[in-house]
Coordinates of C-alpha atoms in Angstrom, one line a residue:
M1 CA 79.0 123.9 113.4
A2 CA 80.5 125.8 110.6
G3 CA 83.8 127.6 111.5
R4 CA 84.2 125.5 114.8
G5 CA 84.4 121.8 113.7
T6 CA 87.0 119.8 112.0
P7 CA 87.8 120.6 108.2
A8 CA 85.6 117.4 107.5
T9 CA 82.5 118.8 109.4
Q10 CA 83.0 122.3 107.9
R11 CA 83.0 120.9 104.6
L12 CA 79.9 119.1 105.2
E13 CA 78.2 122.2 106.4
R14 CA 79.5 124.5 103.7
D15 CA 78.2 122.1 101.0
G16 CA 74.8 121.5 102.8
V17 CA 75.3 117.7 103.2
A18 CA 73.0 115.8 105.5
H19 CA 74.9 114.2 108.2
V20 CA 74.8 113.2 111.8
L21 CA 78.1 113.5 114.3
H22 CA 78.8 110.4 116.7
A23 CA 81.1 111.1 119.4
Y24 CA 82.6 108.2 121.6
E25 CA 85.5 107.7 123.7
P26 CA 88.5 106.2 121.5
G27 CA 90.3 103.4 122.7
A28 CA 94.0 102.7 121.9
G29 CA 95.2 100.5 118.9
S30 CA 92.3 99.8 116.3
Y31 CA 90.6 103.0 116.2
G32 CA 87.9 101.9 113.6
A33 CA 87.0 98.5 115.3
A34 CA 86.8 100.5 118.8
G35 CA 84.5 103.1 117.1
A36 CA 82.2 100.6 115.8
A37 CA 81.9 98.8 119.0
A38 CA 81.4 102.0 121.1
L39 CA 78.6 103.3 118.5
Q40 CA 77.2 99.7 118.3
V41 CA 77.5 100.0 114.3
E42 CA 78.0 97.0 112.1
P43 CA 81.8 97.2 111.6
E44 CA 80.9 96.7 107.8
R45 CA 79.1 99.9 107.8
M46 CA 82.0 102.0 109.6
F47 CA 85.0 102.8 107.2
K48 CA 88.5 103.8 107.9
T49 CA 90.8 106.0 106.0
L50 CA 94.1 105.0 104.8
L51 CA 96.7 106.8 103.0
V52 CA 99.1 105.0 100.7
D53 CA 102.3 105.6 98.6
L54 CA 101.1 105.1 95.1
D55 CA 104.1 104.9 92.8
G56 CA 105.6 107.8 94.8
R57 CA 102.5 109.9 95.2
L58 CA 100.0 109.7 98.0
A59 CA 96.4 108.3 97.5
C60 CA 93.4 107.7 99.9
A61 CA 91.4 104.7 100.3
V62 CA 88.2 104.2 102.3
V63 CA 87.6 100.6 103.4
P64 CA 85.3 98.9 106.0
V65 CA 86.9 98.7 109.5
S66 CA 86.0 94.9 109.4
G67 CA 88.3 94.2 106.5
S68 CA 91.8 95.3 105.1
L69 CA 93.2 97.1 102.2
D70 CA 94.3 95.0 99.3
L71 CA 97.3 97.1 98.4
K72 CA 97.5 95.5 94.8
A73 CA 93.9 95.9 93.9
L74 CA 94.1 99.5 95.0
A75 CA 97.0 100.2 92.7
A76 CA 95.1 98.8 89.9
V77 CA 92.0 100.6 90.5
L78 CA 93.8 103.9 90.6
G79 CA 95.7 103.1 87.6
G80 CA 99.2 102.7 89.4
K81 CA 102.0 100.1 89.6
R82 CA 102.7 99.7 93.1
A83 CA 101.0 100.7 96.4
A84 CA 102.3 100.8 99.9
M85 CA 101.0 102.2 103.1
A86 CA 102.1 105.7 103.5
E87 CA 104.4 106.7 106.5
P88 CA 102.1 108.1 109.5
A89 CA 104.2 111.4 109.2
A90 CA 103.5 111.7 105.4
A91 CA 99.8 110.9 106.1
E92 CA 99.4 113.5 108.7
R93 CA 101.4 116.3 106.9
S94 CA 99.2 115.7 103.8
S95 CA 95.8 115.2 105.2
G96 CA 96.1 117.6 108.2
Y97 CA 94.9 115.1 110.5
V98 CA 96.4 112.8 113.2
V99 CA 96.5 108.9 112.5
G100 CA 93.3 107.3 113.8
G101 CA 91.4 110.5 112.8
I102 CA 92.1 110.9 109.3
S103 CA 88.8 111.8 107.5
P104 CA 88.4 111.2 103.8
L105 CA 86.7 114.6 103.8
G106 CA 88.4 117.9 104.1
Q107 CA 91.7 116.8 103.8
R108 CA 94.5 119.6 103.4
T109 CA 95.8 118.0 100.0
L110 CA 93.2 116.8 97.7
L111 CA 94.2 113.2 97.0
R112 CA 93.0 110.5 94.3
T113 CA 90.5 108.6 96.5
A114 CA 89.0 105.1 96.0
V115 CA 85.9 104.2 98.3
D116 CA 85.2 100.4 98.6
E117 CA 82.1 99.5 96.7
T118 CA 80.4 97.9 99.6
A119 CA 79.5 101.2 101.0
E120 CA 76.9 101.3 98.4
L121 CA 75.2 98.4 100.3
F122 CA 74.2 100.7 103.0
D123 CA 71.6 103.6 103.4
T124 CA 74.3 105.5 105.6
V125 CA 78.0 104.8 106.3
L126 CA 80.2 106.3 109.1
V127 CA 83.7 107.6 108.7
S128 CA 86.2 109.6 110.7
A129 CA 84.9 113.1 111.0
G130 CA 88.7 114.3 111.5
R131 CA 89.3 113.7 115.0
R132 CA 89.7 110.5 117.0
G133 CA 86.5 109.7 118.7
L134 CA 84.3 111.6 116.4
S135 CA 82.5 110.0 113.2
V136 CA 80.4 111.4 110.9
E137 CA 77.4 109.5 109.5
L138 CA 76.3 110.3 105.8
A139 CA 75.0 108.7 102.5
P140 CA 77.5 107.0 100.5
T141 CA 76.6 109.1 97.4
D142 CA 77.7 112.0 99.5
L143 CA 80.8 110.5 100.5
V144 CA 81.9 109.8 97.1
R145 CA 80.9 113.2 95.4

């Protein structure tokens, strides 16, 4: 898939990371929950990528689709004072992906990223592969490296 997929899949191929792609028909609205249901994956094992404005600079959070992002906790983890959800246009411009398909991998701009610690509870987790309706399954250790 090198040279043909998304920046996320191209990065995984280039780095030799073991992964499995999963395609599904994306629904409207809650993309992560819809993806977990379509792929019959526990929502706790499927993670969403959220971009935030952290003290005026963008940062990235990767959290289970079954939960919500604690902005105060994220700010503390990343050493900031205040975090708010990024404007969708800013998230798309920075990441190179569309909202609902933002991957933590292969983003246009390298951002400080925090991955929810629950990812370590699983042998593999799923995140967006950089397009709505396409997820990538990989080891949590490969996600955080």
